[in-house]
Amino acid sequence: MRKNQTMSTPFWRDKRIIPILLQTLFAIIVVLAFIFFITNALEGLRQIGITLGFTFLKNAASFGIGDTIIAYTPADSYVRALLVGLTNTLKVSIFGIILATIIGFIVGISRLSSNWLVRTIAGIYTEIFRNTPLLVQILIWFFAVFIQLPRIEEQVHIGPIYFSNRGMAIPWLEANSGSFIWGLVLLVGIIGGIFLWKSKTTKRIETGKNTYPLLWSIGSLIIASIIAILITRTGPFNITIPSVDGKMFVGGYRLRPEFSAILIGLVIYTSTYIAEVVRAGIQGVPKGQVEAAKALGLKGPTTMRFVVLPQAIRIIIPPLTSQYLNLIKNSSLAVAVGYPDLVSVGGTILNQTGRAIELILIMVIVYLTFSIITSIFMNIFNSKFQLVER
């Protein structure tokens, strides 16, 4: 009898080995390409007498920045200038996310309204601004709207709000001697309000009786405010009203045309995508949930608040995170209207120093950090709304 002999499969034909080989080969090619480009860049810099490094950031910037949150002068270093650009980027991104979310939810819900006029206006708003390039919208807001406003000598005002081609001036809040104590007392009141909300809500679920958790939470804040007034004998802040003194605004807070254009452009553009995300999330809730709410006698707004939105939010959050990330990255278009964000300030420094690789690397790291932090926060928020499997 002839014995059966086991034939081993060659490794280049083994289906378990081939994927590993291909992935290893691809990784080697990527690493070699990266090394080639880095080596080529360093050699190019060496030939023009530039060495890679970040010591130049200690030098004086020698250029002014018009819109700053933190103190800055041209005598400050490049690091300080980049920090100003970073804070300006944060300002646009944070305010943009807040306003775009509010408008997006309103428009998204309005698109599903039973009122024909509201539904039509929301649809027209979404289709027009969603299908127009963001850069074009920003340029229109800057050149066709804000720059065309009257000169400051001929400014227009609606109550305490002033409009001119130098920007808008609005009433603002100023800290006073009691602001710190107010902040501490209100923080305690907020924590107490959250605790009362949770405890009263839990009791309402267990007993079936209305325990008024919202009223208890508001009461906690009111008591904290009364205590703060008794301690400080003043309010939490002072209100400063703007006025015109010659060719400048005095008091209040000035919104420059560059900031206003980039903020409005980002908010309107992003809100249209958020509106579609909200609309899709609401439509993703089973119709049986709405019909059951109607059968219980719940009105439309009550059904939306307590039945539809709590379920829709689980669908909304993941794509909403993508829109937040897009808004943060799109804020770099501020350079088109001269707003001194990180990209604009970095471009000015690049023109002065020629340090392209270092500055581009800084910008990439900053935007990557912003995106990762936003994703982490939204993932934590999303985990709070996910269904718990039994």
PDB file of N, CA, C and O in Angstrom, residues 121-177:
ATOM      1  N   ILE A 121     -40.136  77.567   4.401  1.00  0.00           N
ATOM      2  CA  ILE A 121     -39.035  78.492   4.702  1.00  0.00           C
ATOM      3  C   ILE A 121     -37.799  77.725   5.167  1.00  0.00           C
ATOM      4  O   ILE A 121     -36.670  78.017   4.749  1.00  0.00           O
ATOM      5  N   ALA A 122     -37.995  76.731   6.024  1.00  0.00           N
ATOM      6  CA  ALA A 122     -36.870  75.923   6.496  1.00  0.00           C
ATOM      7  C   ALA A 122     -36.217  75.165   5.346  1.00  0.00           C
ATOM      8  O   ALA A 122     -34.985  75.053   5.275  1.00  0.00           O
ATOM      9  N   GLY A 123     -37.033  74.644   4.423  1.00  0.00           N
ATOM     10  CA  GLY A 123     -36.487  73.929   3.282  1.00  0.00           C
ATOM     11  C   GLY A 123     -35.699  74.835   2.354  1.00  0.00           C
ATOM     12  O   GLY A 123     -34.612  74.468   1.880  1.00  0.00           O
ATOM     13  N   ILE A 124     -36.219  76.032   2.074  1.00  0.00           N
ATOM     14  CA  ILE A 124     -35.516  76.982   1.206  1.00  0.00           C
ATOM     15  C   ILE A 124     -34.193  77.400   1.845  1.00  0.00           C
ATOM     16  O   ILE A 124     -33.146  77.474   1.183  1.00  0.00           O
ATOM     17  N   TYR A 125     -34.229  77.695   3.148  1.00  0.00           N
ATOM     18  CA  TYR A 125     -33.013  78.069   3.884  1.00  0.00           C
ATOM     19  C   TYR A 125     -31.951  76.980   3.748  1.00  0.00           C
ATOM     20  O   TYR A 125     -30.786  77.260   3.452  1.00  0.00           O
ATOM     21  N   THR A 126     -32.358  75.751   3.954  1.00  0.00           N
ATOM     22  CA  THR A 126     -31.407  74.635   3.899  1.00  0.00           C
ATOM     23  C   THR A 126     -30.830  74.459   2.506  1.00  0.00           C
ATOM     24  O   THR A 126     -29.610  74.325   2.336  1.00  0.00           O
ATOM     25  N   GLU A 127     -31.673  74.461   1.496  1.00  0.00           N
ATOM     26  CA  GLU A 127     -31.201  74.192   0.144  1.00  0.00           C
ATOM     27  C   GLU A 127     -30.298  75.304  -0.391  1.00  0.00           C
ATOM     28  O   GLU A 127     -29.317  75.034  -1.082  1.00  0.00           O
ATOM     29  N   ILE A 128     -30.621  76.555  -0.068  1.00  0.00           N
ATOM     30  CA  ILE A 128     -29.805  77.667  -0.586  1.00  0.00           C
ATOM     31  C   ILE A 128     -28.422  77.662   0.043  1.00  0.00           C
ATOM     32  O   ILE A 128     -27.397  77.675  -0.655  1.00  0.00           O
ATOM     33  N   PHE A 129     -28.345  77.642   1.351  1.00  0.00           N
ATOM     34  CA  PHE A 129     -27.052  77.805   2.024  1.00  0.00           C
ATOM     35  C   PHE A 129     -26.234  76.512   2.041  1.00  0.00           C
ATOM     36  O   PHE A 129     -25.010  76.562   2.137  1.00  0.00           O
ATOM     37  N   ARG A 130     -26.906  75.373   1.928  1.00  0.00           N
ATOM     38  CA  ARG A 130     -26.143  74.124   1.899  1.00  0.00           C
ATOM     39  C   ARG A 130     -25.472  73.914   0.554  1.00  0.00           C
ATOM     40  O   ARG A 130     -24.413  73.283   0.473  1.00  0.00           O
ATOM     41  N   ASN A 131     -26.061  74.448  -0.500  1.00  0.00           N
ATOM     42  CA  ASN A 131     -25.543  74.215  -1.847  1.00  0.00           C
ATOM     43  C   ASN A 131     -24.744  75.397  -2.392  1.00  0.00           C
ATOM     44  O   ASN A 131     -24.510  75.482  -3.594  1.00  0.00           O
ATOM     45  N   THR A 132     -24.346  76.295  -1.508  1.00  0.00           N
ATOM     46  CA  THR A 132     -23.482  77.408  -1.884  1.00  0.00           C
ATOM     47  C   THR A 132     -22.134  77.228  -1.212  1.00  0.00           C
ATOM     48  O   THR A 132     -22.093  76.923  -0.019  1.00  0.00           O
ATOM     49  N   PRO A 133     -21.018  77.393  -1.934  1.00  0.00           N
ATOM     50  CA  PRO A 133     -19.695  77.202  -1.306  1.00  0.00           C
ATOM     51  C   PRO A 133     -19.510  78.091  -0.082  1.00  0.00           C
ATOM     52  O   PRO A 133     -19.905  79.265  -0.081  1.00  0.00           O
ATOM     53  N   LEU A 134     -18.923  77.532   0.940  1.00  0.00           N
ATOM     54  CA  LEU A 134     -18.729  78.269   2.187  1.00  0.00           C
ATOM     55  C   LEU A 134     -17.864  79.509   1.983  1.00  0.00           C
ATOM     56  O   LEU A 134     -18.169  80.582   2.527  1.00  0.00           O
ATOM     57  N   LEU A 135     -16.803  79.386   1.228  1.00  0.00           N
ATOM     58  CA  LEU A 135     -15.916  80.531   1.004  1.00  0.00           C
ATOM     59  C   LEU A 135     -16.664  81.679   0.336  1.00  0.00           C
ATOM     60  O   LEU A 135     -16.470  82.852   0.692  1.00  0.00           O
ATOM     61  N   VAL A 136     -17.539  81.356  -0.617  1.00  0.00           N
ATOM     62  CA  VAL A 136     -18.333  82.389  -1.288  1.00  0.00           C
ATOM     63  C   VAL A 136     -19.240  83.088  -0.288  1.00  0.00           C
ATOM     64  O   VAL A 136     -19.385  84.324  -0.302  1.00  0.00           O
ATOM     65  N   GLN A 137     -19.862  82.327   0.598  1.00  0.00           N
ATOM     66  CA  GLN A 137     -20.742  82.931   1.605  1.00  0.00           C
ATOM     67  C   GLN A 137     -19.961  83.866   2.525  1.00  0.00           C
ATOM     68  O   GLN A 137     -20.430  84.967   2.851  1.00  0.00           O
ATOM     69  N   ILE A 138     -18.772  83.443   2.952  1.00  0.00           N
ATOM     70  CA  ILE A 138     -17.960  84.284   3.835  1.00  0.00           C
ATOM     71  C   ILE A 138     -17.579  85.586   3.136  1.00  0.00           C
ATOM     72  O   ILE A 138     -17.664  86.678   3.722  1.00  0.00           O
ATOM     73  N   LEU A 139     -17.179  85.492   1.878  1.00  0.00           N
ATOM     74  CA  LEU A 139     -16.797  86.691   1.134  1.00  0.00           C
ATOM     75  C   LEU A 139     -17.990  87.626   0.925  1.00  0.00           C
ATOM     76  O   LEU A 139     -17.854  88.855   0.972  1.00  0.00           O
ATOM     77  N   ILE A 140     -19.172  87.056   0.680  1.00  0.00           N
ATOM     78  CA  ILE A 140     -20.372  87.891   0.514  1.00  0.00           C
ATOM     79  C   ILE A 140     -20.684  88.627   1.803  1.00  0.00           C
ATOM     80  O   ILE A 140     -20.964  89.835   1.793  1.00  0.00           O
ATOM     81  N   TRP A 141     -20.648  87.917   2.922  1.00  0.00           N
ATOM     82  CA  TRP A 141     -20.929  88.564   4.206  1.00  0.00           C
ATOM     83  C   TRP A 141     -19.927  89.683   4.485  1.00  0.00           C
ATOM     84  O   TRP A 141     -20.299  90.735   5.017  1.00  0.00           O
ATOM     85  N   PHE A 142     -18.668  89.470   4.124  1.00  0.00           N
ATOM     86  CA  PHE A 142     -17.647  90.475   4.434  1.00  0.00           C
ATOM     87  C   PHE A 142     -17.716  91.674   3.497  1.00  0.00           C
ATOM     88  O   PHE A 142     -17.843  92.817   3.939  1.00  0.00           O
ATOM     89  N   PHE A 143     -17.648  91.396   2.174  1.00  0.00           N
ATOM     90  CA  PHE A 143     -17.544  92.500   1.216  1.00  0.00           C
ATOM     91  C   PHE A 143     -18.895  93.134   0.874  1.00  0.00           C
ATOM     92  O   PHE A 143     -18.967  94.341   0.624  1.00  0.00           O
ATOM     93  N   ALA A 144     -19.960  92.329   0.844  1.00  0.00           N
ATOM     94  CA  ALA A 144     -21.259  92.853   0.412  1.00  0.00           C
ATOM     95  C   ALA A 144     -22.135  93.318   1.563  1.00  0.00           C
ATOM     96  O   ALA A 144     -23.124  94.026   1.337  1.00  0.00           O
ATOM     97  N   VAL A 145     -21.812  92.921   2.786  1.00  0.00           N
ATOM     98  CA  VAL A 145     -22.653  93.283   3.928  1.00  0.00           C
ATOM     99  C   VAL A 145     -21.913  94.193   4.898  1.00  0.00           C
ATOM    100  O   VAL A 145     -22.236  95.375   5.038  1.00  0.00           O
ATOM    101  N   PHE A 146     -20.891  93.668   5.556  1.00  0.00           N
ATOM    102  CA  PHE A 146     -20.277  94.417   6.655  1.00  0.00           C
ATOM    103  C   PHE A 146     -19.435  95.595   6.174  1.00  0.00           C
ATOM    104  O   PHE A 146     -19.470  96.671   6.795  1.00  0.00           O
ATOM    105  N   ILE A 147     -18.700  95.432   5.098  1.00  0.00           N
ATOM    106  CA  ILE A 147     -17.880  96.542   4.593  1.00  0.00           C
ATOM    107  C   ILE A 147     -18.761  97.649   4.015  1.00  0.00           C
ATOM    108  O   ILE A 147     -18.364  98.820   3.960  1.00  0.00           O
ATOM    109  N   GLN A 148     -19.973  97.310   3.593  1.00  0.00           N
ATOM    110  CA  GLN A 148     -20.873  98.301   3.001  1.00  0.00           C
ATOM    111  C   GLN A 148     -21.674  99.081   4.043  1.00  0.00           C
ATOM    112  O   GLN A 148     -22.446  99.970   3.677  1.00  0.00           O
ATOM    113  N   LEU A 149     -21.510  98.761   5.313  1.00  0.00           N
ATOM    114  CA  LEU A 149     -22.210  99.513   6.353  1.00  0.00           C
ATOM    115  C   LEU A 149     -21.674 100.949   6.417  1.00  0.00           C
ATOM    116  O   LEU A 149     -20.571 101.234   5.955  1.00  0.00           O
ATOM    117  N   PRO A 150     -22.432 101.887   6.983  1.00  0.00           N
ATOM    118  CA  PRO A 150     -21.984 103.290   7.038  1.00  0.00           C
ATOM    119  C   PRO A 150     -20.678 103.445   7.825  1.00  0.00           C
ATOM    120  O   PRO A 150     -20.329 102.599   8.651  1.00  0.00           O
ATOM    121  N   ARG A 151     -19.985 104.543   7.554  1.00  0.00           N
ATOM    122  CA  ARG A 151     -18.791 104.855   8.320  1.00  0.00           C
ATOM    123  C   ARG A 151     -19.172 105.101   9.780  1.00  0.00           C
ATOM    124  O   ARG A 151     -20.325 105.353  10.093  1.00  0.00           O
ATOM    125  N   ILE A 152     -18.179 105.056  10.652  1.00  0.00           N
ATOM    126  CA  ILE A 152     -18.469 105.163  12.073  1.00  0.00           C
ATOM    127  C   ILE A 152     -19.065 106.529  12.424  1.00  0.00           C
ATOM    128  O   ILE A 152     -19.855 106.655  13.360  1.00  0.00           O
ATOM    129  N   GLU A 153     -18.709 107.566  11.633  1.00  0.00           N
ATOM    130  CA  GLU A 153     -19.305 108.883  11.879  1.00  0.00           C
ATOM    131  C   GLU A 153     -20.799 108.898  11.565  1.00  0.00           C
ATOM    132  O   GLU A 153     -21.550 109.717  12.088  1.00  0.00           O
ATOM    133  N   GLU A 154     -21.228 107.982  10.693  1.00  0.00           N
ATOM    134  CA  GLU A 154     -22.634 107.905  10.283  1.00  0.00           C
ATOM    135  C   GLU A 154     -23.264 106.596  10.747  1.00  0.00           C
ATOM    136  O   GLU A 154     -24.178 106.069  10.108  1.00  0.00           O
ATOM    137  N   GLN A 155     -22.731 106.071  11.824  1.00  0.00           N
ATOM    138  CA  GLN A 155     -23.164 104.754  12.305  1.00  0.00           C
ATOM    139  C   GLN A 155     -24.670 104.692  12.538  1.00  0.00           C
ATOM    140  O   GLN A 155     -25.324 105.694  12.809  1.00  0.00           O
ATOM    141  N   VAL A 156     -25.182 103.472  12.413  1.00  0.00           N
ATOM    142  CA  VAL A 156     -26.596 103.192  12.656  1.00  0.00           C
ATOM    143  C   VAL A 156     -26.684 102.393  13.950  1.00  0.00           C
ATOM    144  O   VAL A 156     -25.870 101.495  14.186  1.00  0.00           O
ATOM    145  N   HIS A 157     -27.637 102.707  14.770  1.00  0.00           N
ATOM    146  CA  HIS A 157     -27.766 101.959  16.018  1.00  0.00           C
ATOM    147  C   HIS A 157     -29.221 101.592  16.264  1.00  0.00           C
ATOM    148  O   HIS A 157     -30.143 102.336  15.940  1.00  0.00           O
ATOM    149  N   ILE A 158     -29.392 100.413  16.804  1.00  0.00           N
ATOM    150  CA  ILE A 158     -30.701  99.928  17.228  1.00  0.00           C
ATOM    151  C   ILE A 158     -30.616  99.740  18.734  1.00  0.00           C
ATOM    152  O   ILE A 158     -30.068  98.754  19.221  1.00  0.00           O
ATOM    153  N   GLY A 159     -31.123 100.723  19.437  1.00  0.00           N
ATOM    154  CA  GLY A 159     -30.959 100.705  20.888  1.00  0.00           C
ATOM    155  C   GLY A 159     -29.483 100.853  21.232  1.00  0.00           C
ATOM    156  O   GLY A 159     -28.791 101.736  20.725  1.00  0.00           O
ATOM    157  N   PRO A 160     -28.948  99.965  22.081  1.00  0.00           N
ATOM    158  CA  PRO A 160     -27.540 100.056  22.464  1.00  0.00           C
ATOM    159  C   PRO A 160     -26.584  99.329  21.514  1.00  0.00           C
ATOM    160  O   PRO A 160     -25.394  99.208  21.796  1.00  0.00           O
ATOM    161  N   ILE A 161     -27.089  98.827  20.386  1.00  0.00           N
ATOM    162  CA  ILE A 161     -26.264  98.082  19.427  1.00  0.00           C
ATOM    163  C   ILE A 161     -25.937  98.998  18.251  1.00  0.00           C
ATOM    164  O   ILE A 161     -26.837  99.558  17.620  1.00  0.00           O
ATOM    165  N   TYR A 162     -24.642  99.149  17.953  1.00  0.00           N
ATOM    166  CA  TYR A 162     -24.181 100.055  16.907  1.00  0.00           C
ATOM    167  C   TYR A 162     -23.639  99.248  15.723  1.00  0.00           C
ATOM    168  O   TYR A 162     -22.970  98.222  15.910  1.00  0.00           O
ATOM    169  N   PHE A 163     -23.900  99.752  14.503  1.00  0.00           N
ATOM    170  CA  PHE A 163     -23.428  99.120  13.279  1.00  0.00           C
ATOM    171  C   PHE A 163     -22.634 100.141  12.469  1.00  0.00           C
ATOM    172  O   PHE A 163     -23.083 101.276  12.263  1.00  0.00           O
ATOM    173  N   SER A 164     -21.456  99.736  12.001  1.00  0.00           N
ATOM    174  CA  SER A 164     -20.660 100.564  11.093  1.00  0.00           C
ATOM    175  C   SER A 164     -19.725  99.653  10.319  1.00  0.00           C
ATOM    176  O   SER A 164     -19.653  98.434  10.599  1.00  0.00           O
ATOM    177  N   ASN A 165     -18.988 100.222   9.343  1.00  0.00           N
ATOM    178  CA  ASN A 165     -18.073  99.392   8.569  1.00  0.00           C
ATOM    179  C   ASN A 165     -16.832  98.995   9.367  1.00  0.00           C
ATOM    180  O   ASN A 165     -15.962  98.290   8.860  1.00  0.00           O
ATOM    181  N   ARG A 166     -16.744  99.453  10.605  1.00  0.00           N
ATOM    182  CA  ARG A 166     -15.686  99.001  11.496  1.00  0.00           C
ATOM    183  C   ARG A 166     -16.155  97.881  12.424  1.00  0.00           C
ATOM    184  O   ARG A 166     -15.427  97.481  13.334  1.00  0.00           O
ATOM    185  N   GLY A 167     -17.364  97.444  12.212  1.00  0.00           N
ATOM    186  CA  GLY A 167     -17.880  96.347  12.999  1.00  0.00           C
ATOM    187  C   GLY A 167     -19.103  96.731  13.799  1.00  0.00           C
ATOM    188  O   GLY A 167     -19.672  97.817  13.634  1.00  0.00           O
ATOM    189  N   MET A 168     -19.514  95.825  14.667  1.00  0.00           N
ATOM    190  CA  MET A 168     -20.661  96.049  15.545  1.00  0.00           C
ATOM    191  C   MET A 168     -20.172  96.237  16.974  1.00  0.00           C
ATOM    192  O   MET A 168     -19.187  95.620  17.384  1.00  0.00           O
ATOM    193  N   ALA A 169     -20.863  97.070  17.729  1.00  0.00           N
ATOM    194  CA  ALA A 169     -20.586  97.250  19.149  1.00  0.00           C
ATOM    195  C   ALA A 169     -21.836  96.887  19.924  1.00  0.00           C
ATOM    196  O   ALA A 169     -22.920  97.411  19.642  1.00  0.00           O
ATOM    197  N   ILE A 170     -21.703  95.968  20.851  1.00  0.00           N
ATOM    198  CA  ILE A 170     -22.855  95.462  21.594  1.00  0.00           C
ATOM    199  C   ILE A 170     -22.597  95.621  23.094  1.00  0.00           C
ATOM    200  O   ILE A 170     -21.442  95.696  23.532  1.00  0.00           O
ATOM    201  N   PRO A 171     -23.656  95.687  23.900  1.00  0.00           N
ATOM    202  CA  PRO A 171     -23.455  95.711  25.359  1.00  0.00           C
ATOM    203  C   PRO A 171     -22.718  94.450  25.814  1.00  0.00           C
ATOM    204  O   PRO A 171     -22.898  93.367  25.244  1.00  0.00           O
ATOM    205  N   TRP A 172     -21.908  94.590  26.853  1.00  0.00           N
ATOM    206  CA  TRP A 172     -21.109  93.456  27.311  1.00  0.00           C
ATOM    207  C   TRP A 172     -21.049  93.438  28.832  1.00  0.00           C
ATOM    208  O   TRP A 172     -21.527  94.364  29.499  1.00  0.00           O
ATOM    209  N   LEU A 173     -20.488  92.392  29.361  1.00  0.00           N
ATOM    210  CA  LEU A 173     -20.395  92.198  30.800  1.00  0.00           C
ATOM    211  C   LEU A 173     -18.962  92.408  31.264  1.00  0.00           C
ATOM    212  O   LEU A 173     -18.019  91.950  30.607  1.00  0.00           O
ATOM    213  N   GLU A 174     -18.816  93.075  32.386  1.00  0.00           N
ATOM    214  CA  GLU A 174     -17.502  93.297  32.978  1.00  0.00           C
ATOM    215  C   GLU A 174     -17.482  92.723  34.391  1.00  0.00           C
ATOM    216  O   GLU A 174     -18.429  92.899  35.160  1.00  0.00           O
ATOM    217  N   ALA A 175     -16.386  92.047  34.714  1.00  0.00           N
ATOM    218  CA  ALA A 175     -16.252  91.492  36.058  1.00  0.00           C
ATOM    219  C   ALA A 175     -16.094  92.617  37.078  1.00  0.00           C
ATOM    220  O   ALA A 175     -15.549  93.677  36.776  1.00  0.00           O
ATOM    221  N   ASN A 176     -16.599  92.376  38.271  1.00  0.00           N
ATOM    222  CA  ASN A 176     -16.423  93.339  39.360  1.00  0.00           C
ATOM    223  C   ASN A 176     -15.806  92.641  40.565  1.00  0.00           C
ATOM    224  O   ASN A 176     -15.401  91.471  40.491  1.00  0.00           O
ATOM    225  N   SER A 177     -15.762  93.324  41.690  1.00  0.00           N
ATOM    226  CA  SER A 177     -15.094  92.790  42.877  1.00  0.00           C
ATOM    227  C   SER A 177     -15.787  91.546  43.438  1.00  0.00           C
ATOM    228  O   SER A 177     -15.166  90.739  44.132  1.00  0.00           O
TER     229      SER A 177
END
